Short mmCIF file of C-alpha atoms in Angstrom, two decimals:
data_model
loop_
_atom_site.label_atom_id
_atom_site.label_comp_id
_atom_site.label_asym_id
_atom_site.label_seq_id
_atom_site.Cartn_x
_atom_site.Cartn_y
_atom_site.Cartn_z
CA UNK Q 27 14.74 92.87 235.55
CA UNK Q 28 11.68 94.06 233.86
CA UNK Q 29 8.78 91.46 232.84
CA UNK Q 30 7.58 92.14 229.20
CA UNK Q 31 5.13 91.89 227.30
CA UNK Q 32 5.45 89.15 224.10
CA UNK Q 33 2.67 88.87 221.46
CA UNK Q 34 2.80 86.09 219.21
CA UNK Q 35 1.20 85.46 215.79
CA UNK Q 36 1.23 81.95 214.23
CA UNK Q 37 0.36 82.16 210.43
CA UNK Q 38 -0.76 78.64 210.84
CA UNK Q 39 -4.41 78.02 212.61
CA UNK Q 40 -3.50 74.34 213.29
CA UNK Q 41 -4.08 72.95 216.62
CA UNK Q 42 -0.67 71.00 216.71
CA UNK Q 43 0.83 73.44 214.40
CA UNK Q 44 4.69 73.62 214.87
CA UNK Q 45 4.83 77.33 214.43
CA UNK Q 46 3.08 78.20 217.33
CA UNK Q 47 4.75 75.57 219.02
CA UNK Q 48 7.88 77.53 217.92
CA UNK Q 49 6.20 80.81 218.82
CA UNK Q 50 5.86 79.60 222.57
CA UNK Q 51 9.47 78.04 222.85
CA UNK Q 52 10.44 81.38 221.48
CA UNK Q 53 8.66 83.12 224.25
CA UNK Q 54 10.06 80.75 227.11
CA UNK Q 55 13.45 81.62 225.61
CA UNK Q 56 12.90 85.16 225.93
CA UNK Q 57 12.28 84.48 229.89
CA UNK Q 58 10.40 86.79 232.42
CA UNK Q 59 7.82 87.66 229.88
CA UNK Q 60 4.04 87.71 229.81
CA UNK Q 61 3.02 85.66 226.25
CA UNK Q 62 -0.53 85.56 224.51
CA UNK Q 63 -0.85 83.75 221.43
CA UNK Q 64 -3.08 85.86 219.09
CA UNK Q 65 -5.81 84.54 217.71
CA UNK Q 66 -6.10 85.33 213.56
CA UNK Q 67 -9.37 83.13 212.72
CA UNK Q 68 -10.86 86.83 211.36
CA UNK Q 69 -13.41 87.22 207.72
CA UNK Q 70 -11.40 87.62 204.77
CA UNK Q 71 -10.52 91.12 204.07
CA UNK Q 72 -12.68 92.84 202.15
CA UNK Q 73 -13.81 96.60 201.41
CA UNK Q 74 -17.33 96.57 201.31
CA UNK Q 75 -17.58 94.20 204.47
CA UNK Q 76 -15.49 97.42 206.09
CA UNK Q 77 -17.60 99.82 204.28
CA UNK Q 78 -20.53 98.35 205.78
CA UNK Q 79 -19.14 96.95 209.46
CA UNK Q 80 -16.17 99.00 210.03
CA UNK Q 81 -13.18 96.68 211.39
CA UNK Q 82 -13.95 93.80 212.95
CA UNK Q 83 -13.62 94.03 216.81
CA UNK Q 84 -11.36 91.19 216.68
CA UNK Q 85 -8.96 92.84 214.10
CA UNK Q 86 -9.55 96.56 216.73
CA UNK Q 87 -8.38 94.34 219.97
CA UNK Q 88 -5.14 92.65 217.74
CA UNK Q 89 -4.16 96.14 216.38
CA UNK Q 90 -4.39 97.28 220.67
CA UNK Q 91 -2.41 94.46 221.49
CA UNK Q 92 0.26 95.05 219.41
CA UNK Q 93 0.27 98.64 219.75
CA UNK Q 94 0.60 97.64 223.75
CA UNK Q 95 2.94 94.82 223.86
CA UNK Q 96 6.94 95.54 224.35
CA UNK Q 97 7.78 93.11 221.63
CA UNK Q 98 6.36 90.93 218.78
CA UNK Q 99 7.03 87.43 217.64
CA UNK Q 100 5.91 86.16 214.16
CA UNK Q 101 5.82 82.76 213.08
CA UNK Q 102 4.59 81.50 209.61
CA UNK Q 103 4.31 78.12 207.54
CA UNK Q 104 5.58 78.19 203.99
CA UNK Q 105 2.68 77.65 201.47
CA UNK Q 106 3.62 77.48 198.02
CA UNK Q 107 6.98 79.81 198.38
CA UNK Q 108 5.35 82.22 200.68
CA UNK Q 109 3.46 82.93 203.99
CA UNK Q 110 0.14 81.93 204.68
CA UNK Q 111 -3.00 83.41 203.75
CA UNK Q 112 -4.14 83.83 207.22
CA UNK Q 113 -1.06 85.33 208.43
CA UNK Q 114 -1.56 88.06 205.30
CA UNK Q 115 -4.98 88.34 205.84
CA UNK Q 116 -4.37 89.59 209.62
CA UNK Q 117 -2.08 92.23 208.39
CA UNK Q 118 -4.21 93.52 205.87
CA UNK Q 119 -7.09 94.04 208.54
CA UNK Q 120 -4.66 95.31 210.99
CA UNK Q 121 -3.37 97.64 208.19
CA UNK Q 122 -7.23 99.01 208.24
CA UNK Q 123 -7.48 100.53 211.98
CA UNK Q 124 -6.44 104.01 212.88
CA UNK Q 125 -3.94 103.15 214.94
CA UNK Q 126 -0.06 102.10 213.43
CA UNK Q 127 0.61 99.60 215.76
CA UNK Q 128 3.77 98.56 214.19
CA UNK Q 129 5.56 101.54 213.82
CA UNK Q 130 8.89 100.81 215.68
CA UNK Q 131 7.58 98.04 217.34
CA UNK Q 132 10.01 95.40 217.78
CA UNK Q 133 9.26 92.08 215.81
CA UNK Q 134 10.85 88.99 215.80
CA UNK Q 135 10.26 86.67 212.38
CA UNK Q 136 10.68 83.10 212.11
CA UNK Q 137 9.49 79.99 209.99
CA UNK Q 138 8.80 76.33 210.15
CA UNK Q 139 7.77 74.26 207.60
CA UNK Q 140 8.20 70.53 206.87
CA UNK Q 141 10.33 70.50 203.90
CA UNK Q 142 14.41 70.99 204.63
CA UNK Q 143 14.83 74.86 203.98
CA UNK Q 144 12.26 75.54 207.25
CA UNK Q 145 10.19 77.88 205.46
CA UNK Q 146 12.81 80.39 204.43
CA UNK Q 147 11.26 81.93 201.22
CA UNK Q 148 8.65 82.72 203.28
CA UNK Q 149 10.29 84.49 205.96
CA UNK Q 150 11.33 86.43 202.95
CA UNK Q 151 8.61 87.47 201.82
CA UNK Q 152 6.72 88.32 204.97
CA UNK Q 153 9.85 90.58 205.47
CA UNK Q 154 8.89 92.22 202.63
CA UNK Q 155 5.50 92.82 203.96
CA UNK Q 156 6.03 94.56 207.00
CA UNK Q 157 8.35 97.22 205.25
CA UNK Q 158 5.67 99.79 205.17
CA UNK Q 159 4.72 99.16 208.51
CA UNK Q 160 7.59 100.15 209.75
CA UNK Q 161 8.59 97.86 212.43
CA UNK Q 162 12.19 97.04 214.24
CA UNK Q 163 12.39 93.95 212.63
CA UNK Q 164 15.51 91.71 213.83
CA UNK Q 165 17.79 91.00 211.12
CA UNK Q 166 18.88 87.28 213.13
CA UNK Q 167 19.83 84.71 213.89
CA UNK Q 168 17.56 83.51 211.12
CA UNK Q 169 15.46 80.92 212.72
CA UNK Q 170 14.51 78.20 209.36
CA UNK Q 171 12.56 75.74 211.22
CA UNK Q 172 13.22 72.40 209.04
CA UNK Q 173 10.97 68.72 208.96
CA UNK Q 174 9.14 70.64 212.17
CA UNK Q 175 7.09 67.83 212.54
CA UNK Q 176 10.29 66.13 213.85
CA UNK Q 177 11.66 68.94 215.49
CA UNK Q 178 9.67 68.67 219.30
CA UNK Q 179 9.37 66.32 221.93
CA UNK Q 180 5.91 65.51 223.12
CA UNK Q 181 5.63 68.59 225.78
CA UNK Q 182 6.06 71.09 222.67
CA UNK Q 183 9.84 71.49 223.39
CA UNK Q 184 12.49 72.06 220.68
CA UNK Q 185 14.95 69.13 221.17
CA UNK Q 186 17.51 70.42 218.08
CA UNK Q 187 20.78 72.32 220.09
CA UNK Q 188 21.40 74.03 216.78
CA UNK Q 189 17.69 75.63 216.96
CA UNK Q 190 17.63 76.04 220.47
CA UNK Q 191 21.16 77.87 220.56
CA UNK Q 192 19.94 80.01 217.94
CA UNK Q 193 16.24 80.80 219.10
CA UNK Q 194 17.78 81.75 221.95
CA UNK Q 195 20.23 84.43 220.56
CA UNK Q 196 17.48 85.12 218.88
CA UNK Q 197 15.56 86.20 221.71
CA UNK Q 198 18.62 87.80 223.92
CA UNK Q 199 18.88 90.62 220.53
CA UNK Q 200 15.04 91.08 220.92
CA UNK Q 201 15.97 92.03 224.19
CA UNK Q 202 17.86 93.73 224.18
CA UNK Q 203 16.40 95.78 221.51
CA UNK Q 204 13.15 96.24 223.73
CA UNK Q 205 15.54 97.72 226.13
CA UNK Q 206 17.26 99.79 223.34
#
């Protein structure tokens, strides 16, 4: 069996934050796999800061590690009916480098969010924003993280069977499509 490699973006900067929790019990799941957490504190996207700076180095090494790794997970919060600003932010800048790191790159969404439909609208939408990236992004098991903050025990571990069953099919397609 081969060991991958599994990049992870969390839309949520958060210390505790229950995406990226969900981002590294995604990764476990997967098994054999080497994970990095991306970091997405980068300067709000703007043209003239390009114009003048080009992009960012820490936008450049994202956009490599994507372009390198075998598979990509997403995670984001729901903030008023879509993803966050940071998580839109990073794709914007990524959207800026030469390089198409996405294009057939297999990607992985999910969601959590406190209130009870675990950030699905969200999901949604950030769907919607990877279309012209062109990505292989899984169509499920939808993973709808619900009241997240109630969802882990105190090592970072899901504890739901329902979400662990499904994260877990969830992982075995993104596999299996990394081995497509």
């Amino acid at each position: 069996m081969a060991k991958y490699t599994v990049l992870g973006l969390s839309g949520s900067l958060r210390k505790d934050s229950a995406n990226s929790k969900l981002l590294r019990e995604a990764a476990r799941l997967f098994e054999d796999c080497d994970f990095d957490l991306a970091d997405l504190r980068f300067p709000l996207y703007d043209g003239d800061l390009e114009s003048d700076q080009g992009v960012p180095a820490a936008v450049q090494k994202l956009s490599d590690d994507i372009a390198d790794a075998d598979a990509v997970l997403i995670a984001t919060p729901e903030y008023n009916k879509g993803p966050s600003g940071v998580l839109k932010n990073a794709l914007d800048w990524i959207s800026r480098t030469k390089a198409k790191p996405w294009n057939g790159k297999p990607v992985a969404v999910m969601s959590a969010a406190a209130g009870r439909a675990g950030g699905e609208r969200a999901q949604m939408v950030l769907r919607g924003f990877m279309v012209p990236f062109r990505p292989r992004i899984l169509q499920g098991p939808e993973i709808h993280l619900a009241n997240c903050g109630a969802q882990f025990d105190e090592d970072g571990k899901l504890t739901g069977e329902m979400y662990i069953r499904e994260l877990t099919a969830l992982m075995q397609v993104l596999r299996a499509e990394v081995d497509r």
